[in-house]
mmCIF file of C-alpha atoms in Angstrom:
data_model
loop_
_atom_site.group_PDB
_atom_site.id
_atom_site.type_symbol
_atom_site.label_atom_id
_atom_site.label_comp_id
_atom_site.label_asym_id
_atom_site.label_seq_id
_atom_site.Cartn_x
_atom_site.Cartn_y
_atom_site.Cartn_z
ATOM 1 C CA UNK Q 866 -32.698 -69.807 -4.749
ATOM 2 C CA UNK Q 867 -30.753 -67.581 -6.883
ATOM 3 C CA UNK Q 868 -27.704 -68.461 -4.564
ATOM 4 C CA UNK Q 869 -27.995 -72.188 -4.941
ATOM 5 C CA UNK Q 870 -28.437 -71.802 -8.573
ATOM 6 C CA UNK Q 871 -25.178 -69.901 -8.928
ATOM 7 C CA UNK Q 872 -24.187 -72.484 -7.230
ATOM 8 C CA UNK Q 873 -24.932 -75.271 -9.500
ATOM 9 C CA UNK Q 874 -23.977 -73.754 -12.888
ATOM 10 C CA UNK Q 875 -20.875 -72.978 -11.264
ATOM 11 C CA UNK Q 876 -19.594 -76.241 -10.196
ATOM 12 C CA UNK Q 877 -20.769 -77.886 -13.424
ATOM 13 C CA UNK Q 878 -18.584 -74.709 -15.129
ATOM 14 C CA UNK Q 879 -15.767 -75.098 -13.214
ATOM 15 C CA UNK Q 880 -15.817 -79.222 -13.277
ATOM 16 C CA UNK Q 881 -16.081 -78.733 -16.778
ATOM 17 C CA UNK Q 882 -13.606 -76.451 -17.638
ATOM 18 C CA UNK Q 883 -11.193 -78.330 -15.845
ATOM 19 C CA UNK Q 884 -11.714 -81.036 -18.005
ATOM 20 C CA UNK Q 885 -11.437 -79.452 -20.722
ATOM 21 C CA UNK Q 886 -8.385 -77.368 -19.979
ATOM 22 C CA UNK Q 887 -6.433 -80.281 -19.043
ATOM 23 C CA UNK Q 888 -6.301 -83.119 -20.937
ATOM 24 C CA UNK Q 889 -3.658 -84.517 -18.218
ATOM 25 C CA UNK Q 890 -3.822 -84.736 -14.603
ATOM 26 C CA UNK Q 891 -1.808 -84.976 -11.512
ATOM 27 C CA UNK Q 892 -2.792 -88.018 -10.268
ATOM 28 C CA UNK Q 893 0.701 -89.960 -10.588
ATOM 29 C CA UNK Q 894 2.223 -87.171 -8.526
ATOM 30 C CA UNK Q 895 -0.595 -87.410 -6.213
ATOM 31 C CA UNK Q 896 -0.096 -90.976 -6.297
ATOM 32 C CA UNK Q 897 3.163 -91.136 -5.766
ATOM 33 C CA UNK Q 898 2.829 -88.521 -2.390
ATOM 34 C CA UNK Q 899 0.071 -91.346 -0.728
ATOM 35 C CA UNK Q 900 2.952 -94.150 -1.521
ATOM 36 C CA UNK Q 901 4.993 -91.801 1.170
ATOM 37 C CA UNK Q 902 2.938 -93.171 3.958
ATOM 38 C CA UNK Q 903 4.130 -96.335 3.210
ATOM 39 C CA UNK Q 904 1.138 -97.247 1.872
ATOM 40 C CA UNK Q 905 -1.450 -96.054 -0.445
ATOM 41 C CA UNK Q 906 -3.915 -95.422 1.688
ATOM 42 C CA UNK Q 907 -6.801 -95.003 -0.951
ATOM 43 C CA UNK Q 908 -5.659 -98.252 -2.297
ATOM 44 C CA UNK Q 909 -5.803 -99.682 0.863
ATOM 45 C CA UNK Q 910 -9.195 -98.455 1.441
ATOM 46 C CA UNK Q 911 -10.548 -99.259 -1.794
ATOM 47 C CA UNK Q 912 -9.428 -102.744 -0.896
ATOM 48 C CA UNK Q 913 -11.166 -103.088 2.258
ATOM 49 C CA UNK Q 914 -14.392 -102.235 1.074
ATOM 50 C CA UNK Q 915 -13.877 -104.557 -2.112
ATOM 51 C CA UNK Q 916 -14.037 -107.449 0.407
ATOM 52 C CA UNK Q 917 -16.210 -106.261 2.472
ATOM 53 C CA UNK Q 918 -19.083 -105.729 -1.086
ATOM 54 C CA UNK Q 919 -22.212 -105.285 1.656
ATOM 55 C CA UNK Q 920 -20.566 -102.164 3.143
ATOM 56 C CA UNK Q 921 -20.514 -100.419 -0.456
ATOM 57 C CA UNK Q 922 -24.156 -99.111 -0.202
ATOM 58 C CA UNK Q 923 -23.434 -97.377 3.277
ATOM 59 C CA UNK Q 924 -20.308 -95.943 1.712
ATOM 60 C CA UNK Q 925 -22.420 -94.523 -0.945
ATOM 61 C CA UNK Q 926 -25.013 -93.353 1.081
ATOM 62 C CA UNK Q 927 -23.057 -91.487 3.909
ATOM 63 C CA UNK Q 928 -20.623 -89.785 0.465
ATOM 64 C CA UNK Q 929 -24.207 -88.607 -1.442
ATOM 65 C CA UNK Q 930 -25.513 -87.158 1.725
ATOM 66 C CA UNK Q 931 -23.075 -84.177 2.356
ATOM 67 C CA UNK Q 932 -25.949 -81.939 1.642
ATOM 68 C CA UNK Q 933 -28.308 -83.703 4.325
ATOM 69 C CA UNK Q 934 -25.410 -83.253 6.909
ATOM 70 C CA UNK Q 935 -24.708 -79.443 5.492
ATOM 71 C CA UNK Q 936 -28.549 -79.228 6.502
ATOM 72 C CA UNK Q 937 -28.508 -80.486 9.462
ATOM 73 C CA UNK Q 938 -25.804 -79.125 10.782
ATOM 74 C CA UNK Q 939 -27.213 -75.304 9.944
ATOM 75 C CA UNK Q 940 -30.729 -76.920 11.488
ATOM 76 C CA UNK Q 941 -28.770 -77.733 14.530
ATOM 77 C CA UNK Q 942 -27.646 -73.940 15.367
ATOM 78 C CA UNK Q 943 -30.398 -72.520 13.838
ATOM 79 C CA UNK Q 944 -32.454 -74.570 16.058
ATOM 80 C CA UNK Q 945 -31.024 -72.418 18.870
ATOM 81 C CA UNK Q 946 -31.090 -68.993 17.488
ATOM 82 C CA UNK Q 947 -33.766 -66.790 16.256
ATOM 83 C CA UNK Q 948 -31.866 -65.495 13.151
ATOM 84 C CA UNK Q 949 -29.675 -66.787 10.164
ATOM 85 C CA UNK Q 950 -26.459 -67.418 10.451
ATOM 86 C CA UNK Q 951 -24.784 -66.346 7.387
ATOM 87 C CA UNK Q 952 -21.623 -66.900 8.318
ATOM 88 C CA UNK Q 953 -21.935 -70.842 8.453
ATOM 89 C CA UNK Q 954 -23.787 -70.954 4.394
ATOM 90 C CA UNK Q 955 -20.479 -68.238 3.663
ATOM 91 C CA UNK Q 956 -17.874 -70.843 4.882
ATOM 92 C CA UNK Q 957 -19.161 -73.722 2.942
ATOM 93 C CA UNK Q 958 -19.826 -71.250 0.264
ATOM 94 C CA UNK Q 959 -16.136 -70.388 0.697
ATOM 95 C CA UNK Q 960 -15.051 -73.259 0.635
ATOM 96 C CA UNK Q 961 -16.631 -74.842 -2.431
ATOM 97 C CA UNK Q 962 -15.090 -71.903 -4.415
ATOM 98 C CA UNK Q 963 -11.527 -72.269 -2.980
ATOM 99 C CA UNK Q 964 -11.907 -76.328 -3.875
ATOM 100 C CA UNK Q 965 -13.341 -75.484 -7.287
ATOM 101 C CA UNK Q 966 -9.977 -73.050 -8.078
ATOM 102 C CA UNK Q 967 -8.068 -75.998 -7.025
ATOM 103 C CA UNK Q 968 -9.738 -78.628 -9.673
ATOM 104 C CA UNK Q 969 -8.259 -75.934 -12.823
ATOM 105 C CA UNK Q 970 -4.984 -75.236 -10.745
ATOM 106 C CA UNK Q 971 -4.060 -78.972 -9.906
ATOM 107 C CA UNK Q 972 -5.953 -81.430 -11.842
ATOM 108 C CA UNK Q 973 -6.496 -84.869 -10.390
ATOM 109 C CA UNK Q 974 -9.561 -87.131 -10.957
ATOM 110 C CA UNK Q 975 -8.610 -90.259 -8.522
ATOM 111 C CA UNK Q 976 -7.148 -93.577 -8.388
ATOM 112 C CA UNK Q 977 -10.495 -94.955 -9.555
ATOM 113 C CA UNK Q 978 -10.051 -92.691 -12.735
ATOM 114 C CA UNK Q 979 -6.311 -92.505 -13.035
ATOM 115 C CA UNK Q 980 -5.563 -95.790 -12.532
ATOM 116 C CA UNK Q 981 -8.861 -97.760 -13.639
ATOM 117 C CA UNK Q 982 -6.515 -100.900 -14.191
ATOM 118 C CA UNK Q 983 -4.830 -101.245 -10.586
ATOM 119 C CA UNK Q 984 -7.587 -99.873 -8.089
ATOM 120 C CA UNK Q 985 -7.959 -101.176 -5.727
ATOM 121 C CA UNK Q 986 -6.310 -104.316 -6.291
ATOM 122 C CA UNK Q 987 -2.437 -103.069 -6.758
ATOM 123 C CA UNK Q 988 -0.064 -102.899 -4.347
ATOM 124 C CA UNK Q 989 3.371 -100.575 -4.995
ATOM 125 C CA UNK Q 990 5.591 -100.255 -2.238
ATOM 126 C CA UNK Q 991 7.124 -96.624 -2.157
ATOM 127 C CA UNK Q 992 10.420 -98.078 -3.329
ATOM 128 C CA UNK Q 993 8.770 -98.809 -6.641
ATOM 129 C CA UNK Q 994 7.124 -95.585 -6.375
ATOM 130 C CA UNK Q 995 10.502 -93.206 -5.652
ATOM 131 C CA UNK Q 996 11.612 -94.726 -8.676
ATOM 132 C CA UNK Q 997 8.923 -93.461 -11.255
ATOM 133 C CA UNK Q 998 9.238 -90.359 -13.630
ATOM 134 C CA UNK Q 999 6.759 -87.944 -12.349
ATOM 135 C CA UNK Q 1000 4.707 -86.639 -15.358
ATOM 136 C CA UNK Q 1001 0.751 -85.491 -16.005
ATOM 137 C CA UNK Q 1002 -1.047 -88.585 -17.513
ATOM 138 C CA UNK Q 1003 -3.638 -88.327 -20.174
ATOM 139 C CA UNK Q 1004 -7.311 -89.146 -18.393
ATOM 140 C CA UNK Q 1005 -10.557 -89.037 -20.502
ATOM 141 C CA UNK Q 1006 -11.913 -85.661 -20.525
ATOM 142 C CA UNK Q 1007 -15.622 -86.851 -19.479
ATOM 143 C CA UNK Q 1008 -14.034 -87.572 -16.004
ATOM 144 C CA UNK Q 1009 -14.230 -84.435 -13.647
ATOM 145 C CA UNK Q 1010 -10.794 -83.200 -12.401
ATOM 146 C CA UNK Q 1011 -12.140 -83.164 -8.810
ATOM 147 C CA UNK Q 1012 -10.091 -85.410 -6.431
ATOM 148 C CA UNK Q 1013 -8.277 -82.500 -5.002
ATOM 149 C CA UNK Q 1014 -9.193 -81.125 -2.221
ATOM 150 C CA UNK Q 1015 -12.556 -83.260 -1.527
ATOM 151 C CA UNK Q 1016 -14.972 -81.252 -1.424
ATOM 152 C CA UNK Q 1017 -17.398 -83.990 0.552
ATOM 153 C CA UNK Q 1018 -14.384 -84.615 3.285
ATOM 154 C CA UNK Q 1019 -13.548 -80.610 3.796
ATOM 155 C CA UNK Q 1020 -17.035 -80.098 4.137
ATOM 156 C CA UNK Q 1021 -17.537 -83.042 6.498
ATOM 157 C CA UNK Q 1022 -14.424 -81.563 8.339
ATOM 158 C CA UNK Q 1023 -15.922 -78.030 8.603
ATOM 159 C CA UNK Q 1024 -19.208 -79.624 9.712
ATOM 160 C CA UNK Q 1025 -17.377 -81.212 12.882
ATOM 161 C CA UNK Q 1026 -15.081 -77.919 13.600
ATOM 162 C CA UNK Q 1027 -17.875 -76.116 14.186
ATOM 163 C CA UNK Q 1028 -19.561 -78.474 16.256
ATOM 164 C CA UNK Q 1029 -17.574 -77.233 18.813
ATOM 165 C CA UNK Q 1030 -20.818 -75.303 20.924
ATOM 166 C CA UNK Q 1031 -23.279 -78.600 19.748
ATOM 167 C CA UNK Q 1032 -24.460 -80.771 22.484
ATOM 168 C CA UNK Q 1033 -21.974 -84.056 23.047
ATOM 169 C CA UNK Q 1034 -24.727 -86.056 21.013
ATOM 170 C CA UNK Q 1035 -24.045 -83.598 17.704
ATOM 171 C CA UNK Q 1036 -20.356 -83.566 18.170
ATOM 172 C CA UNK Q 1037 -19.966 -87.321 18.588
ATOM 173 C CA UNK Q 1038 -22.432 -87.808 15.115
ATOM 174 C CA UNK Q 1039 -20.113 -84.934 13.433
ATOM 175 C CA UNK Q 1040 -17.391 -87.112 14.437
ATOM 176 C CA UNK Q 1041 -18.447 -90.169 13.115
ATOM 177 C CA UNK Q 1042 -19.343 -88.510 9.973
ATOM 178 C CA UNK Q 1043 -15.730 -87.316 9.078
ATOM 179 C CA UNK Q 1044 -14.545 -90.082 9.690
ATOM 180 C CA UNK Q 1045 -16.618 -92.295 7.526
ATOM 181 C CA UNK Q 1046 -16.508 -89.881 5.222
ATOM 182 C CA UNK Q 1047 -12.941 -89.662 5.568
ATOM 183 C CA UNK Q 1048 -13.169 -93.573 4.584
ATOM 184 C CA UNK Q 1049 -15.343 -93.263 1.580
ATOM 185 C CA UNK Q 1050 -13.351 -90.516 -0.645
ATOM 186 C CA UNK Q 1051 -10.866 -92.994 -0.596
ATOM 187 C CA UNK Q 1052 -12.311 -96.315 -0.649
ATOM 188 C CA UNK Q 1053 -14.498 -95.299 -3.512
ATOM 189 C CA UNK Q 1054 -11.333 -94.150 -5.476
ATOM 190 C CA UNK Q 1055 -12.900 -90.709 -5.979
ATOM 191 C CA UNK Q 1056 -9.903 -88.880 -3.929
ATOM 192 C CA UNK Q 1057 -6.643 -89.516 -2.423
#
């Protein structure tokens, strides 16, 4: 208990202070790197599931249950071992603290956030894109600086890279939740 409580208070600190330590973000820069692909593949993403409206509840649901999968994920080792592993709650521990440096060090909140008037709708090819100035851009401090790294997809991603020793059945359900969630940081315009 005391570990998930230090936990909380110190995401909520650290989403908060990088709010409040930047009053502008990287999100055109970031914005500007997805427009390399070609394509802005959040954009793209966001698009999809704006057509497709009865998907947006599944989206939802598989992004709000990281902490299910985190659960049963430990469940599924622990299921063959007599004895904690503290190694697996240390690298999502890990993790969340490296991601939560990153939030203060480079700010970004989204294209949902960043660009509230274009996403998902817009469409810039990268030769409009090469072309802009690259600058911070002012985003409402109430929005969390959190779209870089995603916390939900490297934690999805650690979930299935340590799958590795699961039965086929767990590896093939980690799969299929990294990539969906893969799919809903960016359709959802949370990350890039």
């Amino acid at each position: 208990l005391p570990i998930l409580t230090f936990m909380v208070f110190g995401a909520v600190y650290s989403l908060n202070m990088a709010s409040y330590l930047h009053a502008k973000t990287f999100d055109l820069y970031t914005f500007v790197f997805d427009g390399s692909f070609g394509f802005q593949p959040s954009f793209a993403a966001g698009q999809a599931l704006a057509d497709r409206s009865w998907l947006f509840p599944l989206v939802r649901l598989t992004y709000e249950t990281i902490v299910l999968a985190m659960a049963a994920f430990y469940a599924a080792f622990m299921a063959r071992r007599e004895k904690p592993i503290w190694e697996l709650i240390e690298l999502l521990f890990a993790s969340a603290m490296v991601g939560y440096l990153f939030f203060s060090v480079f700010p970004v909140c989204g294209p949902r956030y960043g660009f509230p008037a274009s996403f998902p709708g817009a469409d810039f090819p990268y030769s409009r894109l090469a072309g802009l100035s690259l600058q911070r851009i002012p985003v409402d401090w109430l929005i969390p600086r959190n779209g870089v790294p995603s916390l939900h997809f490297t934690w999805a991603l650690l979930i299935w890279w340590n799958t590795r020793t699961l039965p086929r059945w767990g590896r093939a359900v980690a799969t299929a939740f990294v990539l969906a969630t893969a799919f809903d940081t960016m359709a959802t315009g949370e990350h890039y």
